[in-house]
Short mmCIF file of C-alpha atoms in Angstrom, two decimals:
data_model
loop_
_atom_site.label_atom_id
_atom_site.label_comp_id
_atom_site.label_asym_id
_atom_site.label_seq_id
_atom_site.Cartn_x
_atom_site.Cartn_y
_atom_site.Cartn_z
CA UNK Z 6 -17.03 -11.01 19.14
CA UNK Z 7 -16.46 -13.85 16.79
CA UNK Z 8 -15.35 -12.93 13.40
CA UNK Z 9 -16.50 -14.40 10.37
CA UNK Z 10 -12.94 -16.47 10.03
CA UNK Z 11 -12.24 -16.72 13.15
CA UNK Z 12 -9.74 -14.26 13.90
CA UNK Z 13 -8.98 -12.61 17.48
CA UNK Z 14 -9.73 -8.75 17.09
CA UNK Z 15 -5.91 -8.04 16.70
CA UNK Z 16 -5.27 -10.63 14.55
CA UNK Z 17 -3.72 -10.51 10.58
CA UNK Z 18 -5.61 -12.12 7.91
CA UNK Z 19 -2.41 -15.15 6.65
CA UNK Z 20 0.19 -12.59 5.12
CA UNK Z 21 2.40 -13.57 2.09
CA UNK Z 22 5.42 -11.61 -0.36
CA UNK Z 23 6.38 -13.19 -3.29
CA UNK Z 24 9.10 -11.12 -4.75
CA UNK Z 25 10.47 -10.89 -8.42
CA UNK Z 26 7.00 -12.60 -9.38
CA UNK Z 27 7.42 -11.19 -13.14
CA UNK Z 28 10.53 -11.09 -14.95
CA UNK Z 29 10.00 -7.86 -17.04
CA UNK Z 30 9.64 -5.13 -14.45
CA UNK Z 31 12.40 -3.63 -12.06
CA UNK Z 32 10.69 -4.72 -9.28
CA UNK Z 33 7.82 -6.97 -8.59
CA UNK Z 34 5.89 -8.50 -5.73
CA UNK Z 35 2.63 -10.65 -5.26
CA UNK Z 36 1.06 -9.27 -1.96
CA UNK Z 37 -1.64 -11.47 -0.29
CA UNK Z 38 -3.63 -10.49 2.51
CA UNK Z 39 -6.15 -13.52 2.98
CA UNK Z 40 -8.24 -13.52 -0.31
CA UNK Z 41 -6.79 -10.02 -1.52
CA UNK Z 42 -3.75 -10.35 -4.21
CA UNK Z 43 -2.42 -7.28 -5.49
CA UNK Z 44 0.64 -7.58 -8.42
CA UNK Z 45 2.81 -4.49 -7.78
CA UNK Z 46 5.34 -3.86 -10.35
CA UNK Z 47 7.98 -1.28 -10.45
CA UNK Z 48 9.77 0.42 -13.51
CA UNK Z 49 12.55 2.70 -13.76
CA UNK Z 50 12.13 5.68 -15.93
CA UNK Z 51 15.57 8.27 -16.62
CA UNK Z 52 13.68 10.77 -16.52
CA UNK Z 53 11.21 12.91 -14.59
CA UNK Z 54 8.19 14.75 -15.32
CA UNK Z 55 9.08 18.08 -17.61
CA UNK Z 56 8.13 19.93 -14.19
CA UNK Z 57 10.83 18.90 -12.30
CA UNK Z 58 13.37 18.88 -14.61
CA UNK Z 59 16.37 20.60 -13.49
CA UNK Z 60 15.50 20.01 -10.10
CA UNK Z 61 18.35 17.27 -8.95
CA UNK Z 62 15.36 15.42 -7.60
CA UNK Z 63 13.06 12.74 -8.72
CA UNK Z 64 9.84 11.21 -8.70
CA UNK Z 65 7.82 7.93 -7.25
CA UNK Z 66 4.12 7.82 -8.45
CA UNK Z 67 1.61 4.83 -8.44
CA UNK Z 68 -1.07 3.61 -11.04
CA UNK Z 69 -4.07 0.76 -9.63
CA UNK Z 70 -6.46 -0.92 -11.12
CA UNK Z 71 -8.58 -3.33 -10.46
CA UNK Z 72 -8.86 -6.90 -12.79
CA UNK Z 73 -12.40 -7.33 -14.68
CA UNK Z 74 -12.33 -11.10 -12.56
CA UNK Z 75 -11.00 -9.29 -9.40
CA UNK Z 76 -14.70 -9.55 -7.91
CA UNK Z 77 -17.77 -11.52 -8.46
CA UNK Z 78 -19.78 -9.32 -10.53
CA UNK Z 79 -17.10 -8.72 -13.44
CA UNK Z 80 -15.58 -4.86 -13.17
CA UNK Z 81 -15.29 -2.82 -15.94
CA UNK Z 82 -12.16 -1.80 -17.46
CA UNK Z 83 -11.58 1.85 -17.02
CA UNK Z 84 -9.44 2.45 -20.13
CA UNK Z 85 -12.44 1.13 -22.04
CA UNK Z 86 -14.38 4.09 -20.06
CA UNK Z 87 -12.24 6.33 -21.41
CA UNK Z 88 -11.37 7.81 -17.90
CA UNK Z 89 -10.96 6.95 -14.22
CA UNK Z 90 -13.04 6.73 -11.26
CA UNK Z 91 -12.47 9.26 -8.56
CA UNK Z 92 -12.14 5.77 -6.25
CA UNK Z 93 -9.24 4.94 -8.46
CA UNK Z 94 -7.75 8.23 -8.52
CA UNK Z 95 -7.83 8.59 -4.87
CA UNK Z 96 -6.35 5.56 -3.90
CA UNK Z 97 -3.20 5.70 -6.41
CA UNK Z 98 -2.46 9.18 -5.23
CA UNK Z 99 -2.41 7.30 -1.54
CA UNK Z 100 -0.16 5.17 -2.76
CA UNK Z 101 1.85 7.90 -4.45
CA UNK Z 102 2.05 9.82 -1.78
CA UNK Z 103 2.99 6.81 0.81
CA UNK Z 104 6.25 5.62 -1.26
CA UNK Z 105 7.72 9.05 -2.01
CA UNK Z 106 7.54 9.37 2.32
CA UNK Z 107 9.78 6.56 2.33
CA UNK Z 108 12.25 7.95 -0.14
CA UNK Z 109 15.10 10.41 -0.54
CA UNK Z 110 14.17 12.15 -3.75
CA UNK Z 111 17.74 14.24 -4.18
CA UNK Z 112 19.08 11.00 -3.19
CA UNK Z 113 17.22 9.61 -5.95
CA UNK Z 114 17.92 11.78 -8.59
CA UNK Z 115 16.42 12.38 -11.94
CA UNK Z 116 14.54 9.55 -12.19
CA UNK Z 117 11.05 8.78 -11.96
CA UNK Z 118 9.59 4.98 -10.84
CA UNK Z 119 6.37 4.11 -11.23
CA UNK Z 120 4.94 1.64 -9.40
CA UNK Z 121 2.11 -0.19 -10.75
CA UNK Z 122 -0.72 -1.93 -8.57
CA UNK Z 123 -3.13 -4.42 -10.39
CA UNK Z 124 -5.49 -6.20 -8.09
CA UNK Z 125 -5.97 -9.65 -9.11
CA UNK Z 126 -8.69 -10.18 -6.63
CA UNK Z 127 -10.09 -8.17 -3.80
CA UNK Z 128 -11.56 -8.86 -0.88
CA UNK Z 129 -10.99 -6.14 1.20
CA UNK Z 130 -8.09 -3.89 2.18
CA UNK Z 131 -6.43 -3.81 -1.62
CA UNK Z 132 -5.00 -0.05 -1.26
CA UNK Z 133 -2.91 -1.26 1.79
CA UNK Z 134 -1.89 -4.14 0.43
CA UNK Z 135 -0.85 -2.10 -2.54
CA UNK Z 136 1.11 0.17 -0.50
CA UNK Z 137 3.15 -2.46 1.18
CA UNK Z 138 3.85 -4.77 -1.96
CA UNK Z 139 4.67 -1.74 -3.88
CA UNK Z 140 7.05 -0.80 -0.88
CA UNK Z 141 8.68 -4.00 -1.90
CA UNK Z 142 8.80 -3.88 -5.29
CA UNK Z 143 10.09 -0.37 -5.14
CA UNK Z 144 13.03 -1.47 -3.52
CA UNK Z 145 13.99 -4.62 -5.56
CA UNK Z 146 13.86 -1.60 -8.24
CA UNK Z 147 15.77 1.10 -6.70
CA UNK Z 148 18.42 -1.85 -5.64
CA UNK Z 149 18.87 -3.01 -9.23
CA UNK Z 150 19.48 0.51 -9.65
CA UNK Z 151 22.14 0.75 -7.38
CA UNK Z 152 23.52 -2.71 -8.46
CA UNK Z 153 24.59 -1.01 -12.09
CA UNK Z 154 26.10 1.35 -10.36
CA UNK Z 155 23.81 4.75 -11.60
CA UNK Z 156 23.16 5.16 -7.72
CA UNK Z 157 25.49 5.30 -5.04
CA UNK Z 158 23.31 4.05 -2.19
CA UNK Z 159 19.90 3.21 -2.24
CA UNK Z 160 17.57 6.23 -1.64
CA UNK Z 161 15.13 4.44 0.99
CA UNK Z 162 15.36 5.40 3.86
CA UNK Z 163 12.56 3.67 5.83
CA UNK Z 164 10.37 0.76 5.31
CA UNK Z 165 6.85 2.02 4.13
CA UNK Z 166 3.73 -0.42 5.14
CA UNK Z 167 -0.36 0.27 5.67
CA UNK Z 168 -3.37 -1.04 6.74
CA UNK Z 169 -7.22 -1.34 7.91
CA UNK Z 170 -8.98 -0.95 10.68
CA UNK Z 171 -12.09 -0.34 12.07
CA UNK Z 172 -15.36 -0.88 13.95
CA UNK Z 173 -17.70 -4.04 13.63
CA UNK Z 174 -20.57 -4.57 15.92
CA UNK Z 175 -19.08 -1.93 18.58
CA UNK Z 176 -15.80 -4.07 18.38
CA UNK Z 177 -12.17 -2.45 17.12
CA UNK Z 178 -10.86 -5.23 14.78
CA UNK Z 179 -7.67 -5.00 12.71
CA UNK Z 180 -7.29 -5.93 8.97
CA UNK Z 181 -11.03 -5.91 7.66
CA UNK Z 182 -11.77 -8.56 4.64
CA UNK Z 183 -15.39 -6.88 2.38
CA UNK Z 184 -17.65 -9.17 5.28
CA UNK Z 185 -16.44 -7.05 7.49
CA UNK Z 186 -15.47 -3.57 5.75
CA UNK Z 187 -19.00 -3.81 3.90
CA UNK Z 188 -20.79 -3.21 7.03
CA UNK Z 189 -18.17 -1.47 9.42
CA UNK Z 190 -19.35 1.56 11.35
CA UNK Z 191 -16.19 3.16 11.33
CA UNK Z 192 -13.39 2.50 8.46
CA UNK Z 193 -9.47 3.36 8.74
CA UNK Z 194 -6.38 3.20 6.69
CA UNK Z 195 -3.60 3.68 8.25
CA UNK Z 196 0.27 4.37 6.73
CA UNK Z 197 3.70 4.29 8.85
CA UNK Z 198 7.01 4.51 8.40
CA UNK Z 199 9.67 3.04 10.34
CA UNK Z 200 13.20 4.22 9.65
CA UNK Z 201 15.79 1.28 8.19
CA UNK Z 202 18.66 2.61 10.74
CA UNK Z 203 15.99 2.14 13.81
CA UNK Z 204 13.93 4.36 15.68
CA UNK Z 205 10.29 5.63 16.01
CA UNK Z 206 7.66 4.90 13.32
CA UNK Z 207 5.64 7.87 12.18
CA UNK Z 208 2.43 8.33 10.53
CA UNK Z 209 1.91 8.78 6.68
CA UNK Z 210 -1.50 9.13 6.36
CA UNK Z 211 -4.76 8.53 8.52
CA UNK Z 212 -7.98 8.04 7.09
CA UNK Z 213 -10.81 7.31 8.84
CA UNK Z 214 -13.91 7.86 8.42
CA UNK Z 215 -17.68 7.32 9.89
CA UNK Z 216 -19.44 5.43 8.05
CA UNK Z 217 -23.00 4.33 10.50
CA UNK Z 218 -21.76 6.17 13.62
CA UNK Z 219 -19.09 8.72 15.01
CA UNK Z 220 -16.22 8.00 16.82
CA UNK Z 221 -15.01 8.85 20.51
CA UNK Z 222 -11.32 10.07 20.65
CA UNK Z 223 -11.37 6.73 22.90
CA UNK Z 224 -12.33 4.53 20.17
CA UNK Z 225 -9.79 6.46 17.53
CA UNK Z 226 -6.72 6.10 20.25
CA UNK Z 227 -7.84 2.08 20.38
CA UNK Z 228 -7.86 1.63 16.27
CA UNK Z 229 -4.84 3.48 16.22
CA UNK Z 230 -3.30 0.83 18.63
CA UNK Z 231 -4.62 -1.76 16.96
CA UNK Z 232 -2.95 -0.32 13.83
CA UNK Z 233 0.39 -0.27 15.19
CA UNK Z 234 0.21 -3.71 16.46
CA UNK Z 235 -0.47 -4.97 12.85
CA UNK Z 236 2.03 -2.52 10.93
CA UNK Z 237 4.67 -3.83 13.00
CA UNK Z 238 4.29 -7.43 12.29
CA UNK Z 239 4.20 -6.42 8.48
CA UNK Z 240 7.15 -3.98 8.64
CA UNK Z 241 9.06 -7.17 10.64
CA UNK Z 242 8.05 -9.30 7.54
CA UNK Z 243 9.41 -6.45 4.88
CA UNK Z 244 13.07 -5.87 7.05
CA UNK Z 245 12.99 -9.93 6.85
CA UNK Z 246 12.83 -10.22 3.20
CA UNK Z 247 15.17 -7.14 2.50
#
């Protein structure tokens, strides 16, 4: 199979971090994954939500969007809507729910940080690339944190990182841009952890679904592979920059 940019089937699109890429936020970091930039930005609230006050523990959550010029056909703001998509609320709840995996909330304490995902322009795969450039501005966050000395020790305790896969033509490829996700017959996000101190990364989240055929446990053990392959590379690049 040749892809449409000439990639080999296991092969990332050009990968890039730009930390501290705005000055006003905790933590910040431009993630590109070919054509797809995502801002993630990451504030530091003392507090939590009223529902866990009194807990000892805190909170990571995530808000995305997507830029009106973030595609070709101009996309609507959803504030101006007056509410959000269920696409939108799906994949910040992903994103949500990947960070706080990576984090020690007691360890954390009451504190909430909100990490902020803006895509700038999309061309496939923007909720991973979310997840792993808000992994990155999370941290810059939590570290100032620690820096003015409100936290003892930094309350990650594994490097958080995600990405696509899926099935083109009959073919397993990794890291799908929209040519290729627009017409795959099987689609598949895929989140891991991989503890800082070493040792075995574990799944956050699969999702995969069928989108113009089903899937042999075969073909699901060979995406998952595939997966792997890629989130290690990234992870490598995120332990590099911390």
């Amino acid at each position: 199979m040749t892809r449409p940019d000439g990639r080999a089937a296991d092969e990332l699109r050009p990968m890039s971090f730009e930390r501290d890429y705005t000055e006003m936020a905790d933590g910040s970091c431009l993630v590109s994954f070919g054509r797809t930039r995502v801002l993630c930005t990451a504030s530091v609230d003392e507090d939590v939500p009223r529902w866990m006050r009194g807990t000892g523990k805190g909170w990571v959550t995530a808000e995305y969007s997507m830029l009106p010029g973030s595609s070709p056909e101009r996309v609507g703001r959803e504030a101006a809507k007056g509410k959000q998509s269920g696409r939108t609320v799906e994949i910040q709840r992903l994103i949500g729910r990947s960070l706080r995996a990576a984090c020690d909330m007691t360890m954390l304490g009451e504190r909430q940080v909100i990490v902020d995902c803006d895509v700038l322009q999309a061309d496939g795969g923007t909720r991973t690339a979310s997840i792993c450039g808000g992994f990155l501005a999370l941290h810059d966050a939590l570290a100032r944190v620690v820096g003015r000395g409100a936290l003892a020790a930094h309350p990650l305790h594994s490097f958080c990182a995600a990405i696509s896969v899926g099935i083109v033509d009959g073919v397993p490829v990794l890291d799908l841009p929209y040519v290729e996700d627009s017409r795959a017959e099987v689609d598949m996000n895929v989140v891991m952890l991989t503890p800082a101190a070493g040792g075995e990364a574990r799944f956050v989240e699969v999702q995969g679904t069928a989108e113009g055929m089903a899937f042999t446990r075969g073909e699901l053990d060979s995406l998952l592979v595939l997966a792997e392959g890629g989130l290690a590379e990234i992870t490598a690049l995120q332990r590099e920059m911390v």
